[in-house]
Coordinates of C-alpha atoms and ligand atoms in Angstrom, one line a residue:
Chain A
M3 CA 100.7 131.4 83.4
S4 CA 97.2 131.9 83.2
R5 CA 95.6 134.4 85.0
T6 CA 91.5 132.6 84.6
L7 CA 89.5 131.0 87.6
A8 CA 91.0 127.7 86.2
G9 CA 94.8 129.2 86.1
E10 CA 94.2 130.2 89.8
A11 CA 92.3 127.0 90.6
M12 CA 95.4 125.6 89.2
L13 CA 98.3 127.1 91.1
F14 CA 96.2 126.4 94.1
V15 CA 96.5 122.8 93.3
R16 CA 100.0 122.4 92.1
A17 CA 101.2 124.8 95.0
A18 CA 99.5 122.4 97.5
R19 CA 100.3 119.3 96.2
A20 CA 104.1 120.7 96.4
R21 CA 104.3 121.6 99.8
A22 CA 102.2 118.0 100.7
Y23 CA 104.5 116.2 99.1
V24 CA 107.7 117.5 101.6
R25 CA 105.2 116.3 104.2
I26 CA 104.9 112.7 103.0
V27 CA 108.4 112.3 102.1
G28 CA 109.6 114.2 105.1
S29 CA 107.7 111.2 107.0
F30 CA 108.6 108.2 105.1
R31 CA 112.5 108.5 104.6
E32 CA 114.0 108.7 107.7
P33 CA 113.4 104.9 109.0
N34 CA 114.5 106.4 112.3
G35 CA 111.7 108.9 112.4
L36 CA 109.1 106.7 111.1
L37 CA 109.8 104.3 114.5
A38 CA 109.8 107.5 116.6
D39 CA 106.6 109.0 115.0
A40 CA 104.6 105.9 114.8
V41 CA 105.0 104.5 117.5
F42 CA 106.2 106.6 120.3
P43 CA 102.6 108.6 120.0
N44 CA 100.8 105.6 120.9
L45 CA 102.4 104.7 123.7
G46 CA 100.6 107.3 126.2
M47 CA 97.3 105.2 125.0
C48 CA 98.9 102.0 125.8
A49 CA 99.1 103.3 129.0
F50 CA 95.3 104.0 129.5
V51 CA 94.3 101.0 127.8
M52 CA 96.6 98.8 130.6
M53 CA 95.1 101.3 133.6
Y54 CA 91.9 100.4 132.5
R55 CA 92.0 97.2 132.1
A56 CA 94.4 96.9 135.7
L57 CA 91.4 98.7 137.6
G58 CA 88.7 96.8 136.2
A59 CA 87.1 99.5 134.2
P60 CA 84.3 98.6 131.8
A61 CA 85.8 97.2 128.5
Y62 CA 84.6 100.4 126.4
Y63 CA 86.5 102.2 128.6
E64 CA 89.4 101.1 126.5
A65 CA 87.6 101.7 123.7
L66 CA 87.5 105.6 124.8
A67 CA 91.3 106.0 125.1
V68 CA 92.0 104.7 121.7
I69 CA 90.1 106.6 119.5
G70 CA 91.0 109.5 122.2
G71 CA 94.9 108.8 121.5
I72 CA 94.5 108.4 117.6
L73 CA 93.0 112.0 118.1
T74 CA 96.0 113.2 119.5
T75 CA 98.5 112.2 116.9
Y76 CA 96.3 114.5 114.8
W77 CA 96.1 117.0 117.5
V78 CA 99.7 117.4 118.5
N79 CA 100.2 116.9 114.5
V80 CA 98.2 120.7 114.2
L81 CA 100.0 122.4 116.6
W82 CA 103.2 121.5 115.7
G83 CA 103.8 120.6 112.1
M84 CA 100.7 123.4 111.3
G85 CA 100.7 126.2 114.0
A86 CA 104.6 126.1 114.4
Q87 CA 105.8 125.3 111.0
F88 CA 105.4 129.3 109.9
Y89 CA 107.6 130.0 112.7
W90 CA 110.4 127.2 111.0
E91 CA 110.5 128.5 108.3
K92 CA 111.0 132.2 109.4
Q93 CA 113.6 130.7 111.6
A94 CA 115.6 129.2 108.4
G95 CA 114.7 131.9 106.2
Q96 CA 112.5 130.6 103.9
L97 CA 109.2 132.1 104.8
Q98 CA 110.4 135.0 102.2
L99 CA 110.5 132.6 99.1
Y100 CA 106.8 131.3 100.1
F101 CA 105.4 134.9 99.9
A102 CA 107.7 136.3 97.4
A103 CA 105.7 133.8 95.3
P104 CA 102.3 133.7 93.3
C105 CA 100.4 131.2 94.8
S106 CA 97.9 131.6 97.9
R107 CA 99.7 131.3 101.4
M108 CA 96.2 129.4 102.0
A109 CA 97.2 126.9 99.2
I110 CA 100.4 126.1 101.0
L111 CA 98.8 126.1 104.4
A112 CA 96.5 123.2 102.4
G113 CA 99.6 121.7 101.6
M114 CA 101.0 121.7 104.8
A115 CA 97.6 120.1 106.0
A116 CA 96.8 117.4 103.5
G117 CA 100.7 116.2 103.9
G118 CA 100.4 116.3 108.1
L119 CA 97.0 114.5 107.7
L120 CA 98.6 111.7 105.4
A121 CA 101.8 111.3 107.6
S122 CA 99.4 111.0 110.8
M123 CA 96.8 108.6 109.3
L124 CA 100.2 106.3 109.2
R125 CA 100.6 107.0 112.9
S126 CA 97.1 106.2 114.1
L127 CA 96.8 103.3 112.2
V128 CA 99.4 101.7 114.0
G129 CA 97.4 102.7 117.1
V130 CA 94.7 100.9 115.7
A131 CA 96.3 98.0 115.1
L132 CA 97.9 98.0 118.5
A133 CA 94.6 98.5 120.0
V134 CA 92.7 95.8 117.6
F135 CA 95.5 93.1 117.6
V136 CA 97.7 93.7 120.6
F137 CA 94.9 94.9 123.1
R138 CA 91.8 93.2 121.3
V139 CA 89.8 96.1 122.3
Q140 CA 86.1 95.6 121.2
L141 CA 84.2 98.0 119.0
E142 CA 80.2 98.4 118.0
P143 CA 79.3 97.6 114.3
F144 CA 79.5 100.4 113.2
S145 CA 79.2 102.6 109.3
P146 CA 81.9 103.1 107.8
W147 CA 79.9 106.0 106.1
H148 CA 79.2 107.5 109.2
L149 CA 82.6 107.2 110.8
A150 CA 84.3 108.7 107.5
A151 CA 82.1 111.7 107.7
V152 CA 82.8 112.5 111.1
F153 CA 86.7 112.2 110.9
F154 CA 86.9 114.2 108.4
A155 CA 84.8 117.0 109.6
T156 CA 87.1 116.8 112.5
M157 CA 89.9 116.9 110.7
A158 CA 88.5 119.7 108.8
A159 CA 87.8 121.4 111.7
L160 CA 91.3 120.6 113.4
Y161 CA 93.8 121.8 110.6
T162 CA 91.8 124.8 109.4
L163 CA 92.4 125.5 113.1
G164 CA 96.3 124.8 112.8
M165 CA 95.7 127.5 109.7
I166 CA 94.8 130.2 112.1
M167 CA 97.5 128.9 114.6
A168 CA 99.9 129.8 111.7
S169 CA 98.8 132.9 110.8
L170 CA 99.8 134.1 114.6
F171 CA 102.7 132.6 114.1
L172 CA 103.8 134.8 111.1
L173 CA 103.9 138.0 113.5
Y174 CA 104.4 136.1 116.8
G175 CA 107.5 134.5 117.3
R176 CA 108.4 132.7 120.7
E177 CA 105.3 134.3 122.1
A178 CA 103.1 132.3 119.7
W179 CA 105.4 129.3 120.6
H180 CA 104.2 129.5 124.4
T181 CA 100.7 129.7 123.1
C182 CA 101.0 126.5 121.2
N183 CA 102.3 124.7 124.3
A184 CA 99.1 126.2 126.7
F185 CA 97.3 124.5 123.8
M186 CA 98.8 121.1 124.1
E187 CA 98.5 119.5 128.1
P188 CA 95.1 121.9 128.5
A189 CA 93.8 120.4 125.2
F190 CA 94.4 117.0 126.3
F191 CA 92.3 117.4 129.4
L192 CA 89.4 119.7 128.4
S193 CA 88.4 117.5 125.3
G194 CA 88.3 114.4 127.5
L195 CA 90.8 112.4 125.0
Y196 CA 91.0 109.3 127.4
F197 CA 88.1 109.5 129.9
P198 CA 84.4 110.3 129.5
I199 CA 83.8 113.4 128.6
R200 CA 80.5 113.7 130.8
T201 CA 83.1 113.7 133.5
L202 CA 83.8 117.0 132.7
G203 CA 80.2 118.3 133.7
A204 CA 79.5 121.4 132.4
F205 CA 82.8 122.0 131.8
G206 CA 82.6 119.8 129.3
A207 CA 79.7 121.2 127.8
V208 CA 81.5 124.0 127.5
A209 CA 84.9 122.9 126.3
A210 CA 83.1 121.5 123.4
A211 CA 81.4 124.4 122.3
L212 CA 84.7 126.1 122.3
L213 CA 87.3 122.7 120.9
P214 CA 86.6 121.1 117.8
L215 CA 88.9 118.7 119.5
T216 CA 86.6 118.0 121.8
L217 CA 83.1 117.5 119.4
G218 CA 85.3 115.0 117.2
V219 CA 86.3 113.0 120.1
D220 CA 82.5 112.7 121.7
A221 CA 81.3 112.0 117.8
L222 CA 83.6 109.3 117.2
R223 CA 82.9 107.7 120.4
Q224 CA 79.0 107.8 119.5
V225 CA 79.7 106.4 116.0
L226 CA 82.2 103.6 117.1
L227 CA 81.1 102.7 120.6
G228 CA 77.4 102.9 119.8
V229 CA 75.4 103.5 123.3
R230 CA 77.8 102.6 125.4
S231 CA 79.3 106.1 125.1
P232 CA 76.2 108.1 125.8
G233 CA 77.4 111.6 123.7
L234 CA 77.3 115.3 125.0
M235 CA 74.7 116.1 121.8
P236 CA 73.0 113.8 119.1
V237 CA 76.0 112.6 116.5
R238 CA 74.2 114.5 114.1
W239 CA 74.6 118.1 115.2
E240 CA 77.9 117.7 116.2
F241 CA 78.9 116.6 112.6
A242 CA 77.0 119.9 111.6
A243 CA 78.8 122.1 114.2
L244 CA 82.3 120.3 113.3
C245 CA 81.4 121.4 109.4
G246 CA 80.1 124.8 110.5
F247 CA 83.6 125.3 112.4
A248 CA 85.8 124.2 109.8
V249 CA 84.5 126.8 107.1
L250 CA 84.5 129.7 110.3
Y251 CA 87.8 128.9 110.6
F252 CA 89.0 128.6 107.0
F253 CA 87.6 132.1 106.2
V254 CA 89.3 133.7 109.7
A255 CA 92.5 132.1 109.1
R256 CA 92.4 133.8 105.8
W257 CA 91.3 137.0 107.2
S258 CA 93.7 136.5 109.9
L259 CA 96.8 135.4 107.5
R260 CA 96.5 138.3 105.1
H261 CA 95.9 141.0 108.1
L262 CA 99.0 139.7 110.1
E263 CA 101.2 139.5 107.0
N264 CA 100.3 143.0 105.8
L265 CA 100.8 143.8 109.8
S266 CA 104.3 142.1 109.9
K267 CA 105.4 144.1 106.2
R268 CA 104.6 147.1 107.6
E269 CA 106.8 146.7 111.0
G270 CA 109.8 144.9 109.8
R271 CA 109.1 141.3 111.1
L272 CA 108.3 139.0 108.1
T273 CA 111.6 138.0 107.2
Q274 CA 113.5 138.9 110.5
R275 CA 115.4 136.0 111.8
W276 CA 115.8 135.1 115.4
Q277 CA 112.8 137.5 116.8
Chain B
M18 CA 91.2 141.3 89.6
S19 CA 94.4 140.9 86.9
R20 CA 95.4 143.6 85.1
T21 CA 97.1 143.4 82.0
P22 CA 100.9 144.3 81.6
D23 CA 102.2 147.6 80.4
V24 CA 105.5 146.3 78.6
Q25 CA 106.0 150.4 77.8
A26 CA 106.7 150.1 82.0
P27 CA 110.3 150.1 83.2
A28 CA 111.1 146.6 85.0
V29 CA 111.8 149.1 88.4
E30 CA 110.7 152.1 88.9
T31 CA 110.9 154.3 92.3
R32 CA 110.1 157.4 93.5
G33 CA 111.1 158.8 97.0
L34 CA 111.6 155.4 98.4
E35 CA 111.9 155.3 102.6
R36 CA 111.9 152.9 104.7
R37 CA 112.5 153.5 108.6
Y38 CA 112.3 150.6 111.1
P39 CA 111.2 152.1 114.2
A40 CA 113.1 151.9 117.8
S41 CA 113.0 148.8 119.8
R42 CA 114.4 147.9 122.7
G43 CA 116.7 150.0 123.4
A44 CA 118.3 150.6 119.4
P45 CA 117.4 153.7 118.2
E46 CA 114.9 154.0 114.5
V47 CA 116.8 153.2 111.5
V48 CA 116.4 155.1 108.2
A49 CA 117.3 152.5 105.8
L50 CA 116.0 154.2 102.6
A51 CA 115.6 157.8 102.6
G52 CA 114.7 158.5 99.8
V53 CA 115.5 156.6 96.9
D54 CA 114.7 157.3 92.7
L55 CA 115.2 154.5 90.4
R56 CA 114.5 153.4 87.2
I57 CA 115.7 150.7 85.6
E58 CA 115.1 149.6 82.5
R59 CA 113.3 146.2 81.0
G60 CA 116.3 144.4 79.5
E61 CA 118.8 146.1 81.6
V62 CA 121.4 144.2 84.3
F63 CA 121.3 147.2 87.1
G64 CA 123.8 146.5 90.0
L65 CA 123.1 148.0 93.5
L66 CA 126.7 149.3 94.9
G67 CA 127.2 150.1 98.3
P68 CA 128.9 149.1 101.6
N69 CA 127.5 146.9 104.3
G70 CA 123.7 148.2 105.6
A71 CA 123.8 151.0 102.5
G72 CA 119.7 149.7 102.3
K73 CA 120.5 147.1 99.6
T74 CA 118.4 144.2 100.7
T75 CA 115.9 146.4 102.2
C76 CA 115.4 147.9 99.2
I77 CA 115.4 144.3 97.4
K78 CA 112.8 143.4 99.8
I79 CA 110.1 146.1 99.1
L80 CA 110.7 145.6 95.8
N81 CA 110.0 141.7 96.6
T82 CA 106.7 142.8 98.0
L83 CA 108.1 141.5 101.4
L84 CA 108.4 145.0 103.0
F85 CA 106.2 148.1 102.8
P86 CA 107.9 150.9 102.1
S87 CA 107.5 153.7 104.9
G88 CA 107.4 156.6 101.8
G89 CA 107.0 157.2 98.4
E90 CA 106.5 154.4 95.9
A91 CA 108.0 151.6 94.2
R92 CA 106.4 149.8 90.5
V93 CA 107.7 146.3 89.7
A94 CA 106.8 146.1 85.7
G95 CA 104.1 148.9 86.0
F96 CA 102.6 147.5 89.2
D97 CA 102.4 149.1 92.5
V98 CA 104.6 146.8 94.7
V99 CA 101.6 147.3 97.9
R100 CA 98.5 147.8 96.1
E101 CA 99.5 144.8 93.1
A102 CA 101.9 142.6 95.4
Q103 CA 99.5 139.5 93.5
E104 CA 101.0 141.2 89.9
V105 CA 104.3 142.0 91.3
R106 CA 104.5 138.8 92.7
R107 CA 103.7 136.9 89.1
R108 CA 106.9 138.2 87.6
I109 CA 109.5 138.5 89.9
G110 CA 112.1 136.0 91.2
L111 CA 114.4 136.1 93.8
V112 CA 117.7 134.7 95.0
S113 CA 119.5 135.7 98.1
G114 CA 123.3 134.9 99.1
G115 CA 123.3 132.5 102.1
E116 CA 119.9 131.9 102.1
N117 CA 118.6 128.3 103.3
S118 CA 115.9 127.2 101.3
G119 CA 114.1 123.7 100.9
Y120 CA 114.1 121.3 103.0
G121 CA 116.8 118.6 104.0
I122 CA 114.7 115.7 103.0
L123 CA 114.2 116.8 99.9
T124 CA 116.7 115.9 97.2
V125 CA 118.2 118.7 94.9
R126 CA 115.8 118.5 92.2
E127 CA 112.7 117.7 94.3
C128 CA 113.4 121.1 96.1
L129 CA 113.5 122.7 92.3
W130 CA 110.7 121.3 91.3
M131 CA 108.6 122.0 94.5
F132 CA 109.5 125.7 93.9
S133 CA 108.5 125.8 90.4
Q134 CA 105.3 124.6 91.4
F135 CA 104.8 127.6 93.9
Y136 CA 104.7 129.4 90.5
G137 CA 102.4 126.8 88.5
V138 CA 104.3 125.4 86.1
P139 CA 103.6 122.5 84.4
G140 CA 105.5 119.6 84.8
A141 CA 106.0 119.3 81.3
V142 CA 107.5 122.6 81.2
A143 CA 109.6 122.3 84.9
N144 CA 111.0 119.2 84.4
P145 CA 113.4 119.7 81.4
R146 CA 113.9 122.9 82.4
I147 CA 115.0 121.9 85.5
D148 CA 117.4 119.4 83.9
Q149 CA 119.3 122.7 82.5
L150 CA 119.7 124.8 85.0
L151 CA 121.3 121.6 87.1
K152 CA 123.3 121.4 84.4
V153 CA 124.2 125.3 84.6
V154 CA 124.9 125.1 87.8
D155 CA 126.6 121.9 87.8
L156 CA 124.6 119.7 89.9
A157 CA 123.3 117.8 87.4
D158 CA 125.5 115.0 89.2
L159 CA 124.1 115.4 92.5
A160 CA 120.2 115.9 90.7
H161 CA 119.6 113.2 93.5
T162 CA 120.9 113.7 96.8
R163 CA 119.5 115.0 99.6
I164 CA 120.0 119.2 100.4
N165 CA 121.4 118.9 103.4
R166 CA 124.5 116.9 102.4
L167 CA 125.3 120.1 100.4
S168 CA 128.6 121.9 100.8
T169 CA 127.5 125.6 101.1
G170 CA 128.9 126.3 97.7
Q171 CA 126.8 123.7 96.1
R172 CA 123.5 124.8 98.2
Q173 CA 124.2 128.1 97.2
R174 CA 124.0 126.9 93.2
M175 CA 121.3 125.1 93.9
N176 CA 119.5 128.4 95.7
F177 CA 120.6 130.5 91.9
A178 CA 119.2 127.7 89.9
R179 CA 115.9 127.8 92.1
G180 CA 115.6 131.7 91.3
F181 CA 115.3 130.8 87.1
V182 CA 112.9 127.7 88.0
S183 CA 109.9 130.0 87.3
D184 CA 111.9 131.9 84.3
P185 CA 110.5 135.6 86.3
E186 CA 110.6 138.6 84.0
I187 CA 112.7 140.9 86.7
L188 CA 115.1 138.8 88.6
F189 CA 116.2 140.0 91.8
L190 CA 120.0 138.3 92.6
D191 CA 121.4 139.9 96.3
E192 CA 124.9 139.2 96.2
P193 CA 124.2 135.7 94.5
T194 CA 127.7 134.2 94.4
L195 CA 128.1 134.8 97.8
G196 CA 129.9 131.7 99.3
M197 CA 131.2 130.3 95.8
D198 CA 134.4 129.4 94.6
V199 CA 136.0 131.3 91.3
N200 CA 134.9 128.9 88.8
A201 CA 131.5 129.0 89.7
A202 CA 130.7 132.4 90.6
R203 CA 132.1 133.3 86.7
M204 CA 130.0 130.5 85.6
L205 CA 126.8 131.7 86.8
R206 CA 127.7 135.5 86.0
D207 CA 128.1 134.4 82.4
F208 CA 125.3 132.6 83.0
V209 CA 123.2 135.3 83.6
L210 CA 124.3 137.8 81.5
A211 CA 123.8 134.7 78.5
W212 CA 119.9 134.5 80.1
V213 CA 119.5 138.3 79.7
R214 CA 121.2 138.7 76.2
E215 CA 118.7 135.2 74.8
R216 CA 115.7 136.8 76.1
A217 CA 114.1 140.2 75.1
G218 CA 113.0 142.1 78.6
R219 CA 114.2 140.2 80.7
T220 CA 115.6 142.6 84.0
V221 CA 118.3 141.2 86.4
L222 CA 118.5 143.4 89.6
L223 CA 121.7 142.8 91.3
T224 CA 123.1 143.6 94.9
T225 CA 127.3 142.5 95.2
H226 CA 130.5 143.2 97.2
Y227 CA 132.2 141.8 94.2
M228 CA 133.5 145.2 92.3
A229 CA 134.8 143.2 89.4
E230 CA 131.4 141.4 89.2
A231 CA 129.1 144.8 89.2
D232 CA 131.8 145.6 86.7
Q233 CA 131.7 143.2 84.7
M234 CA 128.0 142.6 84.9
C235 CA 126.1 145.7 85.1
D236 CA 125.1 148.0 82.4
R237 CA 124.4 150.4 85.1
I238 CA 125.1 150.8 89.1
A239 CA 123.6 152.7 91.7
I240 CA 126.1 153.5 94.1
V241 CA 124.0 153.9 97.3
D242 CA 125.3 154.5 101.0
R243 CA 122.9 155.1 104.3
G244 CA 119.7 155.1 102.2
R245 CA 120.8 157.5 99.3
V246 CA 121.7 156.8 96.2
L247 CA 125.0 158.8 95.3
A248 CA 125.5 158.1 91.8
C249 CA 123.8 156.3 89.0
D250 CA 125.5 155.6 86.2
T251 CA 127.2 152.9 83.3
P252 CA 130.5 151.9 85.0
A253 CA 132.5 153.3 82.1
T254 CA 131.2 156.7 83.1
L255 CA 131.5 156.7 87.0
R256 CA 135.3 155.4 86.5
R257 CA 135.6 158.2 84.1
S258 CA 134.2 160.6 86.9
V259 CA 137.0 160.3 89.1
Q260 CA 140.3 161.7 87.2
G261 CA 141.0 159.5 84.3
G262 CA 144.4 158.3 83.0
Q263 CA 147.0 155.5 83.7
H264 CA 147.4 154.5 87.4
V265 CA 151.8 153.9 86.8
E266 CA 154.2 152.3 89.2
L267 CA 157.6 152.2 88.1
E268 CA 160.1 150.0 90.2
V269 CA 163.3 152.2 89.5
R270 CA 167.2 152.4 90.8
D271 CA 167.4 155.6 93.0
G272 CA 169.9 158.0 91.7
G273 CA 169.3 160.3 95.2
T274 CA 166.9 162.7 92.6
D275 CA 164.0 164.6 94.6
A276 CA 160.5 164.4 93.6
A277 CA 159.9 168.7 92.3
A278 CA 163.0 168.0 90.0
L279 CA 161.4 164.8 88.4
E280 CA 157.7 166.3 88.3
G281 CA 159.4 168.8 86.4
A282 CA 161.1 166.6 84.0
I283 CA 158.1 164.4 83.3
G284 CA 155.3 166.9 83.9
V285 CA 152.9 165.6 86.1
P286 CA 153.0 165.1 90.3
V287 CA 154.8 161.7 91.1
A288 CA 155.3 160.2 94.4
W289 CA 157.8 158.1 95.6
G290 CA 156.3 154.9 97.1
A291 CA 158.4 152.1 99.3
P292 CA 162.2 151.4 98.8
H293 CA 163.3 147.8 98.0
P294 CA 166.9 148.5 99.6
E295 CA 167.7 144.2 98.5
R296 CA 167.5 145.7 95.1
G297 CA 168.4 148.9 95.9
T298 CA 165.2 150.2 93.9
R299 CA 162.3 152.6 94.9
T300 CA 158.7 152.6 93.5
L301 CA 158.0 156.3 91.8
K302 CA 154.3 156.3 91.7
F303 CA 152.4 158.6 89.2
R304 CA 149.4 159.2 87.4
L305 CA 149.5 159.3 84.0
P306 CA 146.5 162.0 82.1
E307 CA 144.8 160.9 79.0
G308 CA 146.5 161.6 75.5
R309 CA 150.2 161.3 77.6
V310 CA 152.0 158.3 76.2
L311 CA 154.0 156.2 79.0
G312 CA 156.8 155.5 76.3
Q313 CA 158.1 159.2 76.4
T314 CA 157.7 159.4 80.2
L315 CA 159.8 156.4 80.3
R316 CA 162.1 158.1 78.3
A317 CA 162.5 161.3 79.7
L318 CA 163.4 160.1 83.0
E319 CA 166.4 157.7 81.7
E320 CA 167.5 161.3 79.9
R321 CA 167.8 162.1 84.1
G322 CA 169.8 159.7 84.8
I323 CA 166.8 157.3 86.4
S324 CA 167.1 153.8 85.3
V325 CA 163.7 152.3 85.0
Q326 CA 163.4 148.6 86.5
G327 CA 159.7 147.4 86.6
V328 CA 156.7 149.0 85.3
A329 CA 153.1 148.9 85.9
T330 CA 149.9 150.2 85.5
R331 CA 146.7 150.0 85.7
E332 CA 143.0 151.5 84.8
T333 CA 140.4 153.7 87.1
S334 CA 138.6 150.9 88.9
L335 CA 135.3 150.8 90.0
E336 CA 137.0 150.8 93.4
D337 CA 138.9 153.7 92.7
A338 CA 135.6 155.2 91.7
F339 CA 133.7 153.4 94.4
I340 CA 136.3 155.5 96.8
H341 CA 135.6 159.1 95.4
I342 CA 132.1 158.9 95.6
V343 CA 131.2 157.0 99.1
G344 CA 134.1 158.5 100.3
R345 CA 135.3 155.4 102.0
T346 CA 136.2 152.0 100.8
L347 CA 133.9 148.9 100.7
D348 CA 133.7 147.2 104.1
D349 CA 136.7 144.9 104.8
D350 CA 134.9 141.8 105.6
A351 CA 133.8 141.9 102.6
P352 CA 135.9 139.3 100.0
G353 CA 136.9 140.7 96.6
G354 CA 136.3 144.1 97.5
G355 CA 139.8 144.8 96.7
A356 CA 140.6 145.5 93.2
Ligands
ATP430 N1 114.4 144.2 110.5 C1 115.2 145.1 110.9 N2 114.8 145.8 111.9 C2 115.4 147.1 111.9 N3 116.0 147.0 111.3 C3 117.0 146.8 110.3 C4 116.1 145.8 109.8 N4 116.7 144.9 108.8 C5 117.4 146.4 107.9 N5 117.4 146.9 109.6 C6 118.8 148.2 109.0 O1 118.8 148.6 107.9 C7 119.8 149.5 107.1 C8 120.1 148.4 105.8 O2 120.0 147.0 106.0 P1 120.4 146.4 105.1 O3 119.9 144.8 105.4 O4 119.1 147.1 103.9 O5 121.5 147.0 104.3 P2 122.2 145.8 103.0 O6 122.8 147.2 101.9 O7 121.7 144.6 102.1 O8 123.7 145.7 103.5 P3 124.5 144.8 103.7 O9 125.7 145.2 102.5 O10 125.2 144.0 104.8 O11 123.7 143.3 103.1 C9 120.9 148.6 108.3 O12 121.4 149.4 108.9 C10 120.0 147.5 108.6 O13 120.4 147.4 110.4
MG431 MG1 121.9 142.9 102.0

């Protein structure tokens, strides 16, 4: 075990890769899970598309719902797969094995994020396929580079936010659980996943300032729907804000992880099960 | 940020180590460790022996950087477990009996590989090591089986192998053979001993409820109770700390002799045990002091007209020493607690 910077980096990469591997294998090895994971989360989106169609809403509303639906799969993964993960690990009694290992806790979280992101991509591809081939939702011609940039900036912000949540679960058990639940539905509402964010008026602006999900949805819609979806802010700003959030969240997560790890070791709650 | 390892430093050293769990939800404060001083040298297999709740796991958690002490200090390989936790973690491994490690969807092999990666072991080193460990714990045939299909004992064997994938300097084994069958447990005990012997300076800290396991494996044992070390020495010395000699049980045809007369004849206190009416015999117990020959005693009894039908002897066991030191036996729920 080398203690050089390169050695530390290698350890980070190895640990993150191993943790990501579990996520990816996990979602492909169980055929039943695959169906439940890939198809069911997209049904909500389908419902919105059909509703807009039935109401005779402008075609771009359908595309709006599709983009929101796709981001939902990632958000759910961030909440339950990242945020709650350390809670599961603690209940299973294996959190102590992570914390007695020399690898960085951030490596474990990064691995969880990368694995969860890849596994969720499969789900979102099913969503895209449904939208394009079944509902024939129309998009404007768009730049794949813009799409990639905005998408990854959104993901970086969402998953680093997930890391902060994960750190909260170190100390708080069930309490944080309720928080997670609380983030789910209101976030769906505030981020305007299924309707134009402007409908929220001033609310939307505030939500955007706080929730990277709102910013990400808005930016993606602007890239994919062009002028049909006037945004809250220019895409450039939104992109910069998302990147800013990601960096900020990363450092907050690192600090919070260290702080709460120490606190839970002092209180004797790090390895306590069934709390 | 990294520090040069101090090879002279003992594997484990604690001074006045304390841990209190604060009172919560009506439960009173618990003093799990009440000032523990330990010094474990490199190359030792060291045992912590004590009844349930003695503080063994608490001590191991502190040494593994999973829990802060409330007082005193602890060093592992010369590094402070609180201030230099990262240096400690590079050098240690931990196996707890009944732990639930890994993910059900992974195979045994994948699971061991995953844990090796958390220690940064390169694949070229990890893979052959995992193959070898799978053979040791007799799971080679199940290498590609998902771990949610393993039996309790098989799982525990996998956990055991997991402790070795990083080839740690200091290995902590908290009741490692819990749930294993007799053969598996013996196999793993032998493996640990060979592992320590073949690698200079490797150290094992073991807790167990199986007296024989502690006796067979440990170079030294600390007997702990209620968060304190009551005695710390080699198993042989601990045994000798109770009065030495052999425990003898004879099955004799009862000639109606009273105990006092017998004591006069053979020169040691005796006690009558259970009668066996169906054979017309009784049990006669006494402890033969060191240096006395059993044959002479038997002849002395024969001369008094007491016919000896059967003889059983046993050495002073570690359990005798344990009962003597702790003042009570290991908890009843610990299987194998008996001699
Ligand atoms: N997280 C905790 N909160 C409160 N009390 C605790 C906690 N963990 C352990 N204790 C208490 O500390 C004491 C020592 O526990 P510990 O687990 O160290 O015992 P042990 O010697 O390992 O016992 P066993 O042989 O049963 O494994 C016990 O009284 C236990 O109830
Ligand atoms: Mg214990």
